[in-house]
XYZ file of C-alpha atoms in Angstrom:
574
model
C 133.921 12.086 52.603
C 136.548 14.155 54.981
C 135.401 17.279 53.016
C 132.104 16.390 53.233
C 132.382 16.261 57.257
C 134.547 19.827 57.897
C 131.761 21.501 55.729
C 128.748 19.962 57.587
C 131.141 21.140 61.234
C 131.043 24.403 59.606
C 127.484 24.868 58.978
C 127.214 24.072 62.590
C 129.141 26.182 64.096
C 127.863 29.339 61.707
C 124.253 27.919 62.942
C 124.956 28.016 66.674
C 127.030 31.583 65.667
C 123.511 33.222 64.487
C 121.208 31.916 67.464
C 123.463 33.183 69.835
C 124.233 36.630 68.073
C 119.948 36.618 67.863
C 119.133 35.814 71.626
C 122.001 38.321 72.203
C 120.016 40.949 70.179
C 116.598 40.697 72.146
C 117.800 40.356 75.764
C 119.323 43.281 78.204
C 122.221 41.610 79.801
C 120.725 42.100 83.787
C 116.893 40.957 82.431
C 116.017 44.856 82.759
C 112.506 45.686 81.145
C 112.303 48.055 79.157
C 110.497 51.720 80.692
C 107.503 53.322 78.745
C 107.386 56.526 77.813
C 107.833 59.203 80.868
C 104.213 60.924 82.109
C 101.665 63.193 80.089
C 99.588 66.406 81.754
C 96.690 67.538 79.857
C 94.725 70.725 81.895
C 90.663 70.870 81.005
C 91.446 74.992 81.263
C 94.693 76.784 80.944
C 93.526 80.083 82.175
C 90.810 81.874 84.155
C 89.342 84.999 85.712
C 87.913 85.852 89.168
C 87.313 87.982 91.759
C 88.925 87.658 95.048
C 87.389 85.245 97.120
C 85.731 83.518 94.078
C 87.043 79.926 93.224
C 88.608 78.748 89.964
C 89.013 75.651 88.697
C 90.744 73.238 86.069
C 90.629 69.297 85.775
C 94.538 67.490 85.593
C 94.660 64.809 83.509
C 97.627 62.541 83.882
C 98.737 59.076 81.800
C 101.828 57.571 83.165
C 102.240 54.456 81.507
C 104.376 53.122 84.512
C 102.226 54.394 87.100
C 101.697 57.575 89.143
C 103.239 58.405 92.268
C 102.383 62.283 92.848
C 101.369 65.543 91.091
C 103.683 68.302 92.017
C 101.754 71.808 91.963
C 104.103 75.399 92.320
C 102.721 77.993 93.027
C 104.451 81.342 91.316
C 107.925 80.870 91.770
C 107.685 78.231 94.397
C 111.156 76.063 94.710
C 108.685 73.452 97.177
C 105.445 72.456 95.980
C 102.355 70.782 97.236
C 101.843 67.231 96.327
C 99.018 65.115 95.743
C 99.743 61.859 96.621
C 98.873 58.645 93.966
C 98.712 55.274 93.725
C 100.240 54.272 91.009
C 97.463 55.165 88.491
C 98.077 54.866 84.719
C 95.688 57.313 84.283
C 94.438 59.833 86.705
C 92.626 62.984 87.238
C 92.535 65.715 90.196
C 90.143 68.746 90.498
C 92.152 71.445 91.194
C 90.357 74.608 93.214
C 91.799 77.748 94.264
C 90.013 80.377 96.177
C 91.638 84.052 95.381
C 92.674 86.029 98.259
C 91.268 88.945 99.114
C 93.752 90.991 99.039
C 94.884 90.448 95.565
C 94.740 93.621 93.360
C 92.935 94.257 89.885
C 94.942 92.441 86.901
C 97.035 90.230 89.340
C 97.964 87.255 87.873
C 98.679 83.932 90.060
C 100.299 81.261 88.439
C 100.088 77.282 89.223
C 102.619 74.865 87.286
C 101.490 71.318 87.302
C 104.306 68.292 87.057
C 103.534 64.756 87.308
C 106.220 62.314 88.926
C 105.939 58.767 87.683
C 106.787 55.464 90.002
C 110.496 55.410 88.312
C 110.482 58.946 89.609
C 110.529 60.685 86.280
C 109.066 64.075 85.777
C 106.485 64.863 83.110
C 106.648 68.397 80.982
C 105.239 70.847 83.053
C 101.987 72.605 82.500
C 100.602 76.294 84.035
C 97.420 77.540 84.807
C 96.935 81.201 85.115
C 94.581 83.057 87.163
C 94.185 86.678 86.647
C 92.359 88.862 88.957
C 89.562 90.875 88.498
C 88.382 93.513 90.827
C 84.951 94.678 90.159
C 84.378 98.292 92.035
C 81.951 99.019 94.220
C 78.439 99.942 92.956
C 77.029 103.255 93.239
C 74.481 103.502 95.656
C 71.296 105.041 94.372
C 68.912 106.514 97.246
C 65.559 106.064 96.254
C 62.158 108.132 98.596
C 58.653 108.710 97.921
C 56.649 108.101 94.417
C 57.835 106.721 91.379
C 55.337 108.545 88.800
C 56.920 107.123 86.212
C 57.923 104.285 84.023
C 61.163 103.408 85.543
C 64.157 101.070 85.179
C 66.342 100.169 88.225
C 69.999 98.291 86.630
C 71.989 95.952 88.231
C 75.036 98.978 87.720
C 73.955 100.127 91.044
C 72.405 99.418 94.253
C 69.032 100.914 95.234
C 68.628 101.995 98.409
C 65.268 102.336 99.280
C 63.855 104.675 102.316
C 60.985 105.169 103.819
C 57.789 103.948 101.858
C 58.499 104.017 97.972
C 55.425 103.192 95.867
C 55.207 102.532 92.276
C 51.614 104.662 91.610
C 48.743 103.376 89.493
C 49.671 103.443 85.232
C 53.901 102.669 86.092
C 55.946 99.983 85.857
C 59.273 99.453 87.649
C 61.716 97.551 85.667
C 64.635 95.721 87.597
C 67.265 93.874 85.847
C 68.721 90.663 86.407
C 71.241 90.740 89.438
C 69.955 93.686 90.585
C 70.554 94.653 94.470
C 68.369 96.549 96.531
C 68.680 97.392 100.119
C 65.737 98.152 102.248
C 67.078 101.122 104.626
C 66.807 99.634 108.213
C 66.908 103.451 109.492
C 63.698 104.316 108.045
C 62.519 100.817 107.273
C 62.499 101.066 103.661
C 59.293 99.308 101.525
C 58.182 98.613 98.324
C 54.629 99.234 97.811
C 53.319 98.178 93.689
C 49.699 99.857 94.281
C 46.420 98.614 92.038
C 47.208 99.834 88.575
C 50.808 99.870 88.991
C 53.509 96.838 88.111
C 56.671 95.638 89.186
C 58.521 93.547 86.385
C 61.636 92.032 88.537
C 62.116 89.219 86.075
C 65.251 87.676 87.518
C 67.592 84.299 86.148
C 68.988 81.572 88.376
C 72.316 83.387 87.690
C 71.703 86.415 88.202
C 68.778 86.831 90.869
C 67.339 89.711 92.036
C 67.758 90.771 95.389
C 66.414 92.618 98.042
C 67.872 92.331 101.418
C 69.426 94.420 104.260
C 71.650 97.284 104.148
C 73.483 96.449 107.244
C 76.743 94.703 107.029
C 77.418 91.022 106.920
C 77.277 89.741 110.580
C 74.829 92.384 111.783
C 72.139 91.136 109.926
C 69.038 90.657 111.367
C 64.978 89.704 110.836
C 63.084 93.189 110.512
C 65.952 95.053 108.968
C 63.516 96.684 106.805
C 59.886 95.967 106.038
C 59.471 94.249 102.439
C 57.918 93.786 99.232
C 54.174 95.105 99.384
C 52.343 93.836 95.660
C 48.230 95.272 95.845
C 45.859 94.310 93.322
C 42.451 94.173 91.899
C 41.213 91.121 92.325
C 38.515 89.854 94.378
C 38.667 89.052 98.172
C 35.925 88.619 100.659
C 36.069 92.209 102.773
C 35.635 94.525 100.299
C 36.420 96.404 96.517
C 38.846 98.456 98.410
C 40.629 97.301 101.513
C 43.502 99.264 103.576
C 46.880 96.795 103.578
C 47.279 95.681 106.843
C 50.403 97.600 108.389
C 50.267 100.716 105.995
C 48.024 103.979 106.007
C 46.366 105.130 102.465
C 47.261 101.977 100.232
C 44.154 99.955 98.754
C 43.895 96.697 97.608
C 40.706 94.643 96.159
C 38.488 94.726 93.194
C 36.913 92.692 90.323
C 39.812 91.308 87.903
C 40.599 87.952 88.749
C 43.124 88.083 86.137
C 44.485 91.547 86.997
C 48.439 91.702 86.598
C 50.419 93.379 88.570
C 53.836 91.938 86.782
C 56.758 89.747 87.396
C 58.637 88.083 90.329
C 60.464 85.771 89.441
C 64.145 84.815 90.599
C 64.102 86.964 93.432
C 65.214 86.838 97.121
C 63.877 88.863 99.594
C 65.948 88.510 103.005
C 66.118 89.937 106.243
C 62.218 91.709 106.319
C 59.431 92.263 108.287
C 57.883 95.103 110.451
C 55.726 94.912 113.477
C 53.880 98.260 113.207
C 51.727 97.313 115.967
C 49.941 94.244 117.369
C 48.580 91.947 114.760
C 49.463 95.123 111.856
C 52.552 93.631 110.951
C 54.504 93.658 107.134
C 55.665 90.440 105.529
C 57.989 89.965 103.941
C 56.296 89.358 101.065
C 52.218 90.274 100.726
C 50.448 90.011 97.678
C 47.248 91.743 98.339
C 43.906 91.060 96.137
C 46.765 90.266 93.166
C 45.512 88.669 90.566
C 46.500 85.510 88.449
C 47.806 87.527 85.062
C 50.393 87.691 87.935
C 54.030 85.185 87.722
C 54.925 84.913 91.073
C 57.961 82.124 90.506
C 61.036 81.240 91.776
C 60.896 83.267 95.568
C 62.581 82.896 98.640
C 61.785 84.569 101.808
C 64.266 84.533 104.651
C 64.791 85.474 108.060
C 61.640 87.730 108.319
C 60.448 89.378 111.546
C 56.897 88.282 110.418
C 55.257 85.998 107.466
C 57.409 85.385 104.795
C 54.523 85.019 102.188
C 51.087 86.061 102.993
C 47.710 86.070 100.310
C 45.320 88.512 100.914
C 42.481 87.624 98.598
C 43.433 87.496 94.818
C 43.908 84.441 92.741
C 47.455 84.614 92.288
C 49.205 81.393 91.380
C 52.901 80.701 92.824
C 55.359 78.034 92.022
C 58.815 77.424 93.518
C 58.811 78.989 96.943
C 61.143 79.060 99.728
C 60.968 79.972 103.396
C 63.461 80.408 105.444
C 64.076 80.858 108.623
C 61.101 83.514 108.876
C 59.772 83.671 112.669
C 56.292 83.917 111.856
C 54.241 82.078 109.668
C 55.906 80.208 106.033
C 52.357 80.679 104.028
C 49.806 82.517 105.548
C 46.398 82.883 103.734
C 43.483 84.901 104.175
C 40.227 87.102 102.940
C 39.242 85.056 100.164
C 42.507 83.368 98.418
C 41.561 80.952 95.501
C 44.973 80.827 93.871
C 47.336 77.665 92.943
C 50.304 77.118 94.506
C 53.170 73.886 93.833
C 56.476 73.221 94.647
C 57.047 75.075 97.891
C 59.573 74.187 100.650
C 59.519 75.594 104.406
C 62.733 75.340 106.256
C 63.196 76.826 110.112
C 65.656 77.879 112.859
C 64.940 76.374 116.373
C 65.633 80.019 117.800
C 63.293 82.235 115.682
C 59.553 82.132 116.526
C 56.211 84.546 117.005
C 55.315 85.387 120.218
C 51.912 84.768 118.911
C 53.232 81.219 118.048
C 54.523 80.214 114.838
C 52.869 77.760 111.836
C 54.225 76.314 108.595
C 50.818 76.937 106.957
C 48.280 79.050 109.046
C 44.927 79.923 106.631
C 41.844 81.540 108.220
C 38.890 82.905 105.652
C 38.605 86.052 107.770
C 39.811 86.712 111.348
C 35.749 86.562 112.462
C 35.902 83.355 110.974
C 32.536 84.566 108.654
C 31.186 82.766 105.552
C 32.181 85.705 104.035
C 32.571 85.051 99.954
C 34.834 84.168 98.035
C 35.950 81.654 100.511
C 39.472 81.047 101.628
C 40.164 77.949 99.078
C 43.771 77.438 97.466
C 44.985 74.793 95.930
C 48.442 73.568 97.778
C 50.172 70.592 96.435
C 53.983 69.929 96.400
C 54.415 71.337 99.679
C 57.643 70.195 102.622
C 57.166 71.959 105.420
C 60.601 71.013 107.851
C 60.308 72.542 111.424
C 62.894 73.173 113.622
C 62.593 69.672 115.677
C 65.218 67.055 114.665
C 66.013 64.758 117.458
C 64.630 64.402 121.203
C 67.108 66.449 122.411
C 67.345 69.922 120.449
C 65.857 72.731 122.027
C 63.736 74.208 119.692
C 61.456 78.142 120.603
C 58.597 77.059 122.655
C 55.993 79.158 120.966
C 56.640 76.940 117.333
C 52.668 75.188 117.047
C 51.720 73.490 114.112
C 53.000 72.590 110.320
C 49.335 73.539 109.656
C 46.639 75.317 110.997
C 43.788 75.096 108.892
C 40.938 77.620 110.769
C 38.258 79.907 110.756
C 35.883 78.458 108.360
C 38.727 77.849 105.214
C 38.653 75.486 102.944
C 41.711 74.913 101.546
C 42.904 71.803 99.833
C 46.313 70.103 100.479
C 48.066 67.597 98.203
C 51.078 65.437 97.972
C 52.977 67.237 100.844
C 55.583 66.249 103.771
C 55.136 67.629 107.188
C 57.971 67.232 110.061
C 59.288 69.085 113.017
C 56.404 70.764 114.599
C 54.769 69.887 118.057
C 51.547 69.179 116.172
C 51.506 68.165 112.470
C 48.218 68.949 110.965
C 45.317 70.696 113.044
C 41.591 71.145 112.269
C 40.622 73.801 114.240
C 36.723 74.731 114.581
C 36.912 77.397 117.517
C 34.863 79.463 114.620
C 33.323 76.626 113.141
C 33.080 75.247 110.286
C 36.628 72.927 108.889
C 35.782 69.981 110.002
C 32.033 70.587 108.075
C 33.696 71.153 104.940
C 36.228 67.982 105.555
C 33.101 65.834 105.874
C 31.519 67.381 102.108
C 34.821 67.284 100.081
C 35.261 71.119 100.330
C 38.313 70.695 102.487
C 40.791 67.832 101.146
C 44.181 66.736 102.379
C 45.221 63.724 100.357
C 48.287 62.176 99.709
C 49.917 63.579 102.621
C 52.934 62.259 105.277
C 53.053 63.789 107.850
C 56.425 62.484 110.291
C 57.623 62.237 113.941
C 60.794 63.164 115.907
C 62.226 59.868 117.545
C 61.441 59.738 121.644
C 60.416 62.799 121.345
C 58.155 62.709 124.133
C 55.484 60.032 124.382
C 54.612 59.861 120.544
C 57.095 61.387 118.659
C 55.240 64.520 118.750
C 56.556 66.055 122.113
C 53.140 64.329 123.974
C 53.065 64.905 127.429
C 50.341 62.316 129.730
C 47.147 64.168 127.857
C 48.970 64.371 124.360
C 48.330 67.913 123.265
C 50.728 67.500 121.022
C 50.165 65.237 118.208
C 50.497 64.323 114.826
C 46.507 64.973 114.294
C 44.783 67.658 116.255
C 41.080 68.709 116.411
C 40.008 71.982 118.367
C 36.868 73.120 119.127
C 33.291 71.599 118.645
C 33.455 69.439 115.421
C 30.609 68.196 112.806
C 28.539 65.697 113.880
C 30.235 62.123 112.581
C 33.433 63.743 112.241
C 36.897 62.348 114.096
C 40.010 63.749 112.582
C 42.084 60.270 112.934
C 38.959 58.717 110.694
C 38.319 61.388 108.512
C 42.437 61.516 107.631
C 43.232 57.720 106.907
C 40.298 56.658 104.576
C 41.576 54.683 101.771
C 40.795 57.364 98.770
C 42.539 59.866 100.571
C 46.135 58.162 101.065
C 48.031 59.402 103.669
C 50.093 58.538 105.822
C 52.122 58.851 109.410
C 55.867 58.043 109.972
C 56.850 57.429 113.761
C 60.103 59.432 112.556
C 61.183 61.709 109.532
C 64.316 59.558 108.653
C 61.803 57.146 107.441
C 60.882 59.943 105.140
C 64.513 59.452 103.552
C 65.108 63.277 104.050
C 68.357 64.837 104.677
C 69.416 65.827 108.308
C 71.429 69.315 106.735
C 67.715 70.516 106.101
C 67.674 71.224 109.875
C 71.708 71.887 111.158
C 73.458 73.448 108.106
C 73.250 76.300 105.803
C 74.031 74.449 103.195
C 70.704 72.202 103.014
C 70.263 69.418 100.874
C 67.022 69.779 99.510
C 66.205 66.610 97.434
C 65.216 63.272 99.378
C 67.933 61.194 99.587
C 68.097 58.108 97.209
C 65.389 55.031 98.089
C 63.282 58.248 99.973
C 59.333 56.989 99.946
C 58.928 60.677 98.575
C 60.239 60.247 95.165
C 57.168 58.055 94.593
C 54.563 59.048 97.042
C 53.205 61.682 94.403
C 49.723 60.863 93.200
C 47.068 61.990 90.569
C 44.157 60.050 90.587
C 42.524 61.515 93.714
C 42.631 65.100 93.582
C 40.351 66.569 91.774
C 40.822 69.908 92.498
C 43.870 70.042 90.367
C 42.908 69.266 87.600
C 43.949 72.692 85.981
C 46.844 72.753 83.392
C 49.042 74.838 86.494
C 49.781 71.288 88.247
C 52.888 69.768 87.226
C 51.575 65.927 88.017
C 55.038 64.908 89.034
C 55.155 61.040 90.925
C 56.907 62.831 93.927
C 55.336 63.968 96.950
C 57.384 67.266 98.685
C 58.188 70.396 97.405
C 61.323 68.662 95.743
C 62.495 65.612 94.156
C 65.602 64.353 91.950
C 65.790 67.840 90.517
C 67.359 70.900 92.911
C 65.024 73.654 91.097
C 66.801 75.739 94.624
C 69.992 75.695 92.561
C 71.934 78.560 92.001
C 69.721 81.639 92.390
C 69.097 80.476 96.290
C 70.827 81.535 99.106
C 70.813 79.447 102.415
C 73.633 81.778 104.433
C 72.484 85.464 103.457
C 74.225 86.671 106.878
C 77.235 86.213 105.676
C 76.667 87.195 101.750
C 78.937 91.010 100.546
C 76.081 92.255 98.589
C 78.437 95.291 96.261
């Protein structure tokens, strides 16, 4: 029994030995946990190439299992770097940018080492990022006068320089390559003139637009620079087979071939144009004379032109993806017989730059007698924003700004799914030479899904009214149709429009009117995204309409991206 009992205290002990030895094995003596692993930096791009004052970029990942307090960045041979301050993250990513200097020679190479510092202050393995320099030389400048008699091909090698009036003749094309730059001389006031016969193929991308712009330095930029982009066709208007271009001597336009082509614009910029040659004989910036729908006339923008940035004389050109900017006449001006289609095209203004003979977002006249003169003035317009330069009560905006459109002189256009803000008037039917307000009453005139918007306080309407209310957001002048009141006529129930006391209502973007960096798309909840209808408007019924369910020359899509520029005053074009 007494052996029994010292080998049963034995067992004991040993027992008590072994959980003790155990709980010794899984515990730190002070309760200290035990740390993870020390941080991780993974970079989306290890390298990259630029030019100075381009930016580069590369995405820093980080995983710091015990949280992250800070990303350390060196630059070269930096001993103190920038941080980036964390909270603790256990993963985390930064967008790193870095704008190259200008100063920075060809082949220099700029190097950025990335460490991450966890919250027990431990340092990850560092990682680079090297930039290396690139410095692309100055183009040639290629001065280009007189006639091109030939088939010719301008590359985007060099910059053409163009003096004087330069026309392509009847039987040539001119070729220009994507990312081509071409300056208009502002000592000679340098045009382009495509005559009847002759095409222009400027077929641009949305990275590498074509461009044709001022030769004057940035800062000293300025509307009328040069003159502009002159395209003459043979297709019908209502003056004759063979009408003089207003603003030039010896240059025809007209004919019989709706279809006639006269080429390719597409992707291209035209910035800083206009002439005045004399009273009402002025050069857009853009004029497409009697051209003809063979014609692709895409992806455009007009800015800062002394006079109209796009003008149709006659033809039956069809246009898509337009921009206007800051021009000082007119945005679209059309005339002489124009029966094209035209969607998706967005007006923007400066509250400083206006006509002395007042300034319109849409101005379209069928002659300047106002005549029944055949083919009428009838195109198609749908898609349209047209944003004047009024924002809030208080902005001084160029008193000779008028309407967001003028619809005249016995026209008879048709307007759809459009936006109209910023002007003292919005719409105006104006039957000083009458006839509008006739062909509103028979369906040859139709604005239909329109909204047209206010500026809040702004006088005693939101239109700038005074006691009498001259200005408004409808406007009839002259002696109407019998039956016919413009307030009426506009809100019937089939043709669906509308008026907003104020353009915020609209869900539009104030940078449209005080940046140069606009935001073009409505912003989310806008009434625009779904104020696009189909149902009542017939006269687009062709295959060219895009029936999108947005009203406004834009919705969820930026089609502006890219190839657009909103600052051109300050762009080095070399």
């Amino acid at each position: 029994m007494k052996h029994l009992q010292i080998r049963n205290l034995l067992l004991l002990l040993l027992l008590s030995f072994t959980i003790i030895a155990c709980k010794d094995d899984k515990e730190d003596p002070d309760n200290t946990p035990i740390p993870g692993p020390v941080p991780t930096i993974v970079l989306s791009s290890s390298q990259a190439t630029g030019n100075p004052e381009t930016t580069v970029t590369t995405t820093v990942s980080v995983t710091a299992p015990v949280g992250l307090k800070k990303l350390n960045i060196y630059k070269n041979n930096a001993t103190t770097p920038e941080s980036v301050n964390f909270n603790y993250e256990r993963t985390a990513t930064h967008l790193f940018n870095y704008t190259i200097e200008p100063n920075l020679t060809n082949g220099t190479v700029v190097n950025f080492t990335f460490e991450a510092i966890d919250s027990l202050d431990r340092k990850s393995e560092s990682k680079q990022f090297s930039v290396t320099v690139t410095v692309t030389p100055d183009k040639e400048i290629v001065q280009v006068t007189g006639d091109v008699n030939a088939n010719t091909t301008w590359s985007s090698d060099k910059i053409w320089r163009l003096n004087g009036i330069v026309k392509v003749t009847a039987g040539n094309t001119l070729t220009i390559e994507p990312g081509t730059i071409i300056f208009g001389a502002s000592d000679t006031k340098g045009t382009l003139v495509i005559e009847r016969g002759a095409k222009i193929m400027a077929d641009g991308t949305a990275s590498a637009p074509i461009v044709f712009t001022s030769d004057k330095a940035p800062g000293n930029r300025a509307p009328g620079d040069w003159s502009g982009v002159v395209i003459c066709g043979k297709s019908p208007n209502n003056q004759s087979n063979s009408i003089s271009v207003e603003g030039l001597t010896g240059i025809f336009h007209g004919g019989t071939v709706a279809n006639d082509n006269s080429g390719i614009l597409r992707y291209v910029r035209i910035e800083f144009a206009g002439n005045i040659v004399q009273d009402n004989k002025e050069i857009n910036s853009l004029t497409l004379a009697s051209v003809g729908n063979g014609t692709v006339i895409e992806n455009v923008q007009c800015s800062y032109g002394l006079d109209d940035s796009f003008e149709f004389f006659g033809g039956t050109v069809n246009a898509k993806n337009l921009i206007s900017y800051r021009t000082k006449d007119d945005d679209f001006d059309f005339d002489f017989g124009h029966r094209g289609f035209i969607q998706f095209a967005l007006a923007i203004r400066d509250a400083s730059l206006a006509d002395q003979y007042y300034s319109n977002g849409i101005e379209i006249d069928n002659d300047g007698a106002g005549t029944n003169a055949t083919p009428a003035t009838q195109p198609v317009l749908s898609n349209i924003s047209i944003i004047g330069a009024k924002y809030s009560a208080s902005n001084t905006i160029d008193a000779n700004f008028l309407y967001a459109a003028h619809i005249r002189r016995n026209s008879m256009p048709t307007l759809y799914n459009s936006f109209l803000t910023g002007y003292p008037n919005g719409l105006c039917l104006d039957d000083t030479k009458q006839g509008v307000s006739a062909y509103a009453l028979t369906n040859d005139l139709q604005v239909r899904n329109i909204i047209l918007a206010g500026v809040e306080n702004w006088g005693n309407n939101n239109w700038g009214g005074s006691v009498n209310n001259q200005n408004n957001s409808l406007r009839h002048i002259g002696v109407a149709a019998p039956t016919f009141d413009i307030s009426t006529w506009y809100n019937l129930a089939l043709h669906n429009n509308r008026i907003l006391s104020k353009w915020e209502d609209a869900g539009i973007d104030q940078s449209l009117y005080t940046t140069v960096s606009p935001k073009v798309t409505p912003n989310s909840g806008s009434i625009l995204l779904t104020a696009g209808s189909w149902t009542n408007t017939p006269k687009a019924a062709d295959s060219f309409f895009e029936k999108v369910t947005f009203a406004g020359a834009v919705g969820t899509t930026d089609w502006t991206a890219q190839w657009a520029n909103f600052d051109p005053q300050t762009t080095e074009y070399k």
